[in-house]
GROMACS .gro file of C-alpha atoms in nm:
model
  245
    1MET     CA    1  -2.332   4.237  -5.036
    2THR     CA    2  -2.190   3.950  -4.831
    3ALA     CA    3  -1.856   3.829  -4.958
    4VAL     CA    4  -1.852   3.466  -5.067
    5LEU     CA    5  -1.610   3.251  -4.868
    6VAL     CA    6  -1.394   3.027  -5.086
    7ALA     CA    7  -1.247   2.765  -4.853
    8CYS     CA    8  -0.921   2.669  -5.019
    9ALA     CA    9  -0.737   2.354  -4.911
   10HIS     CA   10  -0.415   2.203  -5.043
   11GLY     CA   11  -0.575   1.889  -5.182
   12THR     CA   12  -0.492   1.523  -5.119
   13ARG     CA   13  -0.545   1.181  -5.272
   14SER     CA   14  -0.627   1.041  -4.927
   15PRO     CA   15  -1.001   0.969  -4.893
   16ASP     CA   16  -0.972   1.036  -4.519
   17GLY     CA   17  -0.799   1.367  -4.586
   18GLN     CA   18  -1.066   1.466  -4.837
   19GLY     CA   19  -1.327   1.380  -4.576
   20VAL     CA   20  -1.167   1.613  -4.322
   21VAL     CA   21  -1.184   1.905  -4.566
   22ARG     CA   22  -1.547   1.829  -4.653
   23SER     CA   23  -1.625   1.817  -4.281
   24LEU     CA   24  -1.462   2.155  -4.224
   25VAL     CA   25  -1.654   2.310  -4.512
   26ALA     CA   26  -1.976   2.164  -4.369
   27ASP     CA   27  -1.892   2.313  -4.030
   28LEU     CA   28  -1.842   2.656  -4.191
   29ARG     CA   29  -2.182   2.637  -4.356
   30ALA     CA   30  -2.348   2.520  -4.034
   31LEU     CA   31  -2.195   2.798  -3.823
   32ARG     CA   32  -2.280   3.072  -4.075
   33PRO     CA   33  -2.602   2.957  -4.250
   34GLY     CA   34  -2.644   3.273  -4.457
   35LEU     CA   35  -2.290   3.264  -4.593
   36ARG     CA   36  -2.214   3.111  -4.932
   37VAL     CA   37  -1.914   2.878  -4.893
   38GLU     CA   38  -1.739   2.724  -5.191
   39GLU     CA   39  -1.466   2.458  -5.182
   40ALA     CA   40  -1.140   2.495  -5.379
   41PHE     CA   41  -0.787   2.353  -5.395
   42VAL     CA   42  -0.434   2.457  -5.490
   43ASP     CA   43  -0.302   2.112  -5.584
   44VAL     CA   44  -0.402   1.748  -5.649
   45GLN     CA   45  -0.780   1.803  -5.640
   46GLU     CA   46  -1.027   2.006  -5.842
   47PRO     CA   47  -1.172   2.264  -5.867
   48ALA     CA   48  -0.872   2.496  -5.871
   49VAL     CA   49  -0.901   2.808  -5.659
   50ALA     CA   50  -0.865   3.048  -5.954
   51ASP     CA   51  -1.149   2.872  -6.137
   52VAL     CA   52  -1.376   2.890  -5.832
   53VAL     CA   53  -1.310   3.261  -5.779
   54ALA     CA   54  -1.380   3.331  -6.147
   55ALA     CA   55  -1.700   3.126  -6.140
   56VAL     CA   56  -1.827   3.296  -5.825
   57LEU     CA   57  -1.765   3.641  -5.970
   58ALA     CA   58  -1.935   3.544  -6.296
   59ASP     CA   59  -2.243   3.451  -6.090
   60ALA     CA   60  -2.246   3.781  -5.900
   61PRO     CA   61  -2.392   4.078  -6.088
   62GLY     CA   62  -2.236   4.414  -6.023
   63THR     CA   63  -1.897   4.287  -5.900
   64GLY     CA   64  -1.687   4.414  -6.187
   65ALA     CA   65  -1.543   4.693  -5.973
   66ALA     CA   66  -1.251   4.654  -5.735
   67VAL     CA   67  -1.488   4.607  -5.441
   68SER     CA   68  -1.856   4.544  -5.388
   69PRO     CA   69  -2.097   4.838  -5.355
   70ALA     CA   70  -2.056   4.820  -4.976
   71GLY     CA   71  -1.681   4.871  -5.015
   72ARG     CA   72  -1.607   4.509  -4.929
   73PRO     CA   73  -1.454   4.232  -5.137
   74ALA     CA   74  -1.698   4.017  -5.333
   75VAL     CA   75  -1.493   3.704  -5.260
   76VAL     CA   76  -1.269   3.609  -4.969
   77VAL     CA   77  -1.040   3.312  -5.023
   78ALA     CA   78  -0.975   3.159  -4.681
   79PRO     CA   79  -0.675   2.923  -4.688
   80LEU     CA   80  -0.744   2.595  -4.509
   81LEU     CA   81  -0.371   2.589  -4.450
   82LEU     CA   82  -0.176   2.619  -4.127
   83SER     CA   83   0.070   2.887  -4.238
   84THR     CA   84   0.160   3.111  -4.527
   85GLY     CA   85   0.392   2.990  -4.802
   86PHE     CA   86   0.410   2.926  -5.174
   87HIS     CA   87   0.050   2.821  -5.221
   88VAL     CA   88  -0.088   3.117  -5.026
   89ARG     CA   89   0.134   3.371  -5.198
   90HIS     CA   90   0.134   3.223  -5.548
   91ASP     CA   91  -0.181   3.020  -5.614
   92ILE     CA   92  -0.421   3.210  -5.391
   93GLY     CA   93  -0.250   3.542  -5.463
   94ALA     CA   94  -0.293   3.488  -5.836
   95ALA     CA   95  -0.656   3.385  -5.791
   96VAL     CA   96  -0.753   3.715  -5.627
   97ALA     CA   97  -0.517   3.956  -5.807
   98GLY     CA   98  -0.698   4.221  -6.007
   99ARG     CA   99  -1.038   4.100  -5.895
  100PRO     CA  100  -1.291   4.212  -5.633
  101ALA     CA  101  -1.145   3.953  -5.402
  102ARG     CA  102  -0.924   3.925  -5.099
  103ALA     CA  103  -0.704   3.652  -4.954
  104ALA     CA  104  -0.759   3.593  -4.585
  105ALA     CA  105  -0.485   3.487  -4.346
  106PRO     CA  106  -0.423   3.113  -4.304
  107ILE     CA  107  -0.551   2.919  -4.002
  108GLY     CA  108  -0.224   2.932  -3.812
  109PRO     CA  109  -0.076   3.047  -3.592
  110ASP     CA  110  -0.359   3.057  -3.338
  111ARG     CA  111  -0.379   2.974  -2.968
  112ARG     CA  112  -0.679   2.752  -3.036
  113LEU     CA  113  -0.455   2.523  -3.240
  114VAL     CA  114  -0.251   2.463  -2.925
  115THR     CA  115  -0.573   2.351  -2.756
  116VAL     CA  116  -0.634   2.104  -3.038
  117LEU     CA  117  -0.274   1.978  -3.022
  118LEU     CA  118  -0.304   1.917  -2.649
  119GLN     CA  119  -0.626   1.722  -2.702
  120ARG     CA  120  -0.461   1.510  -2.969
  121LEU     CA  121  -0.166   1.441  -2.738
  122HIS     CA  122  -0.394   1.322  -2.459
  123GLU     CA  123  -0.598   1.111  -2.701
  124ALA     CA  124  -0.278   0.941  -2.821
  125GLY     CA  125  -0.178   0.852  -2.465
  126ALA     CA  126   0.099   1.107  -2.419
  127VAL     CA  127   0.178   1.183  -2.056
  128PRO     CA  128   0.359   1.470  -1.882
  129GLY     CA  129   0.732   1.429  -1.922
  130ASP     CA  130   0.714   1.285  -2.271
  131ALA     CA  131   0.926   1.474  -2.523
  132VAL     CA  132   0.707   1.619  -2.798
  133VAL     CA  133   0.816   1.695  -3.154
  134LEU     CA  134   0.571   1.922  -3.336
  135ALA     CA  135   0.569   1.790  -3.693
  136ALA     CA  136   0.483   2.046  -3.960
  137ALA     CA  137   0.474   2.003  -4.337
  138GLY     CA  138   0.751   2.259  -4.391
  139SER     CA  139   0.808   2.549  -4.630
  140SER     CA  140   1.101   2.745  -4.765
  141ASP     CA  141   0.914   3.065  -4.676
  142PRO     CA  142   1.069   3.213  -4.357
  143ALA     CA  143   0.729   3.349  -4.252
  144ALA     CA  144   0.586   2.996  -4.258
  145ALA     CA  145   0.865   2.862  -4.040
  146GLU     CA  146   0.816   3.150  -3.797
  147ALA     CA  147   0.443   3.077  -3.776
  148VAL     CA  148   0.518   2.714  -3.689
  149ARG     CA  149   0.769   2.819  -3.425
  150GLU     CA  150   0.506   3.046  -3.268
  151VAL     CA  151   0.274   2.749  -3.228
  152THR     CA  152   0.565   2.542  -3.098
  153ALA     CA  153   0.630   2.805  -2.833
  154GLY     CA  154   0.263   2.803  -2.733
  155LEU     CA  155   0.266   2.425  -2.701
  156ALA     CA  156   0.587   2.438  -2.498
  157GLU     CA  157   0.419   2.672  -2.250
  158ALA     CA  158   0.127   2.432  -2.208
  159TRP     CA  159   0.305   2.094  -2.210
  160ALA     CA  160   0.490   1.952  -1.909
  161GLY     CA  161   0.790   1.826  -2.102
  162PRO     CA  162   1.036   1.930  -2.372
  163VAL     CA  163   0.883   2.049  -2.701
  164THR     CA  164   1.078   2.089  -3.024
  165VAL     CA  165   0.984   2.115  -3.391
  166GLY     CA  166   1.054   1.912  -3.703
  167PHE     CA  167   0.954   1.955  -4.067
  168GLY     CA  168   0.842   1.714  -4.336
  169ALA     CA  169   1.012   1.902  -4.620
  170ALA     CA  170   1.184   2.226  -4.723
  171ALA     CA  171   1.300   2.323  -4.373
  172GLU     CA  172   1.529   2.193  -4.099
  173PRO     CA  173   1.538   1.995  -3.882
  174THR     CA  174   1.347   1.706  -4.032
  175VAL     CA  175   1.099   1.528  -3.809
  176SER     CA  176   1.329   1.224  -3.793
  177ALA     CA  177   1.625   1.441  -3.692
  178ALA     CA  178   1.416   1.615  -3.425
  179VAL     CA  179   1.305   1.278  -3.284
  180ALA     CA  180   1.666   1.156  -3.279
  181ALA     CA  181   1.778   1.476  -3.107
  182ALA     CA  182   1.511   1.434  -2.839
  183ARG     CA  183   1.635   1.082  -2.769
  184ALA     CA  184   1.994   1.204  -2.757
  185ASP     CA  185   1.886   1.459  -2.498
  186GLY     CA  186   1.766   1.173  -2.275
  187ALA     CA  187   1.395   1.155  -2.352
  188GLY     CA  188   1.240   0.836  -2.222
  189ARG     CA  189   0.959   0.855  -2.476
  190VAL     CA  190   0.914   1.075  -2.783
  191VAL     CA  191   0.573   1.172  -2.917
  192VAL     CA  192   0.523   1.331  -3.257
  193ALA     CA  193   0.241   1.586  -3.250
  194SER     CA  194   0.103   1.607  -3.601
  195TYR     CA  195   0.070   1.974  -3.698
  196LEU     CA  196  -0.117   1.881  -4.013
  197LEU     CA  197  -0.477   1.954  -4.097
  198ALA     CA  198  -0.570   1.613  -4.234
  199PRO     CA  199  -0.442   1.266  -4.318
  200GLY     CA  200  -0.237   1.240  -4.635
  201HIS     CA  201   0.117   1.190  -4.763
  202PHE     CA  202   0.296   1.392  -4.495
  203HIS     CA  203   0.101   1.243  -4.207
  204SER     CA  204   0.162   0.889  -4.330
  205ALA     CA  205   0.537   0.960  -4.334
  206LEU     CA  206   0.537   1.046  -3.963
  207ALA     CA  207   0.507   0.678  -3.873
  208ARG     CA  208   0.863   0.633  -4.008
  209ALA     CA  209   1.015   0.915  -3.803
  210GLY     CA  210   1.116   0.687  -3.515
  211ALA     CA  211   0.884   0.821  -3.244
  212ASP     CA  212   0.705   0.605  -2.989
  213VAL     CA  213   0.368   0.768  -3.057
  214VAL     CA  214   0.223   0.978  -3.340
  215THR     CA  215  -0.091   1.181  -3.281
  216ALA     CA  216  -0.383   1.220  -3.519
  217PRO     CA  217  -0.395   1.529  -3.741
  218LEU     CA  218  -0.575   1.841  -3.621
  219GLY     CA  219  -0.891   1.782  -3.820
  220PRO     CA  220  -1.171   1.723  -3.790
  221HIS     CA  221  -1.220   1.943  -3.485
  222PRO     CA  222  -1.494   2.192  -3.385
  223LEU     CA  223  -1.241   2.469  -3.316
  224LEU     CA  224  -1.117   2.485  -3.675
  225ALA     CA  225  -1.421   2.638  -3.844
  226PRO     CA  226  -1.442   2.930  -3.595
  227ILE     CA  227  -1.077   3.013  -3.671
  228VAL     CA  228  -1.150   3.017  -4.045
  229LEU     CA  229  -1.454   3.241  -3.992
  230ASP     CA  230  -1.247   3.480  -3.781
  231ARG     CA  231  -0.996   3.504  -4.068
  232TYR     CA  232  -1.282   3.562  -4.313
  233ASP     CA  233  -1.436   3.837  -4.100
  234ALA     CA  234  -1.099   4.009  -4.058
  235ALA     CA  235  -1.041   4.002  -4.435
  236VAL     CA  236  -1.387   4.142  -4.510
  237ASP     CA  237  -1.331   4.422  -4.259
  238GLY     CA  238  -0.986   4.494  -4.401
  239ALA     CA  239  -0.813   4.404  -4.075
  240GLY     CA  240  -0.648   4.087  -4.203
  241GLY     CA  241  -0.545   3.917  -4.522
  242THR     CA  242  -0.422   4.085  -4.838
  243VAL     CA  243  -0.536   4.208  -5.175
  244PRO     CA  244  -0.241   4.108  -5.397
  245GLY     CA  245  -0.186   4.273  -5.731
   0.00000   0.00000   0.00000
């Protein structure tokens, strides 16, 4: 039995942000035609991830045991999120707990995300020597902050200029404070690199952070779906993700 992939995004009221998620789900289906992919959300939009997991299992005969007959989970919830945090641990964790299901690892950190960030920087007109502030949504979960800092370190290795990090909420420094610090350190120009999957509330706020340039979000991009499928495969094989409960 092939485990169903439930692609779980945060959710947004932004039509452009919703379009990015739909595009990513379409890419998943196109890259893996035989795989059933369902869309779900943890906030703002419906359907909720727990409802999708329950509906998928209700459709699948013989999945009442802890795993499928092949010893694999019947459902893998793949977070379309850039790091772990409350929604991964709480919402997605609760959706799979006690069911023949598994939560995959989130999209980040991943070296391919650095490739996307560099492309977005070039598209926005950033040039070597510009100071870059990687702008992440932020989380009070230390593991989430560490994941962002790992991507920051990867970008710093690849970018010919200073690279620091700022957060939209729940962590320090804020994006505005990181931009101000870059200027205080003598930066001639400061570019905010949006470490966000799609347009929405947090991305809109970056325009008020005081930078000279703000890049587009990561999505849509052809490298994102392969990362999600790698996380799915690792979860199915038991090499990644978790089975909370």
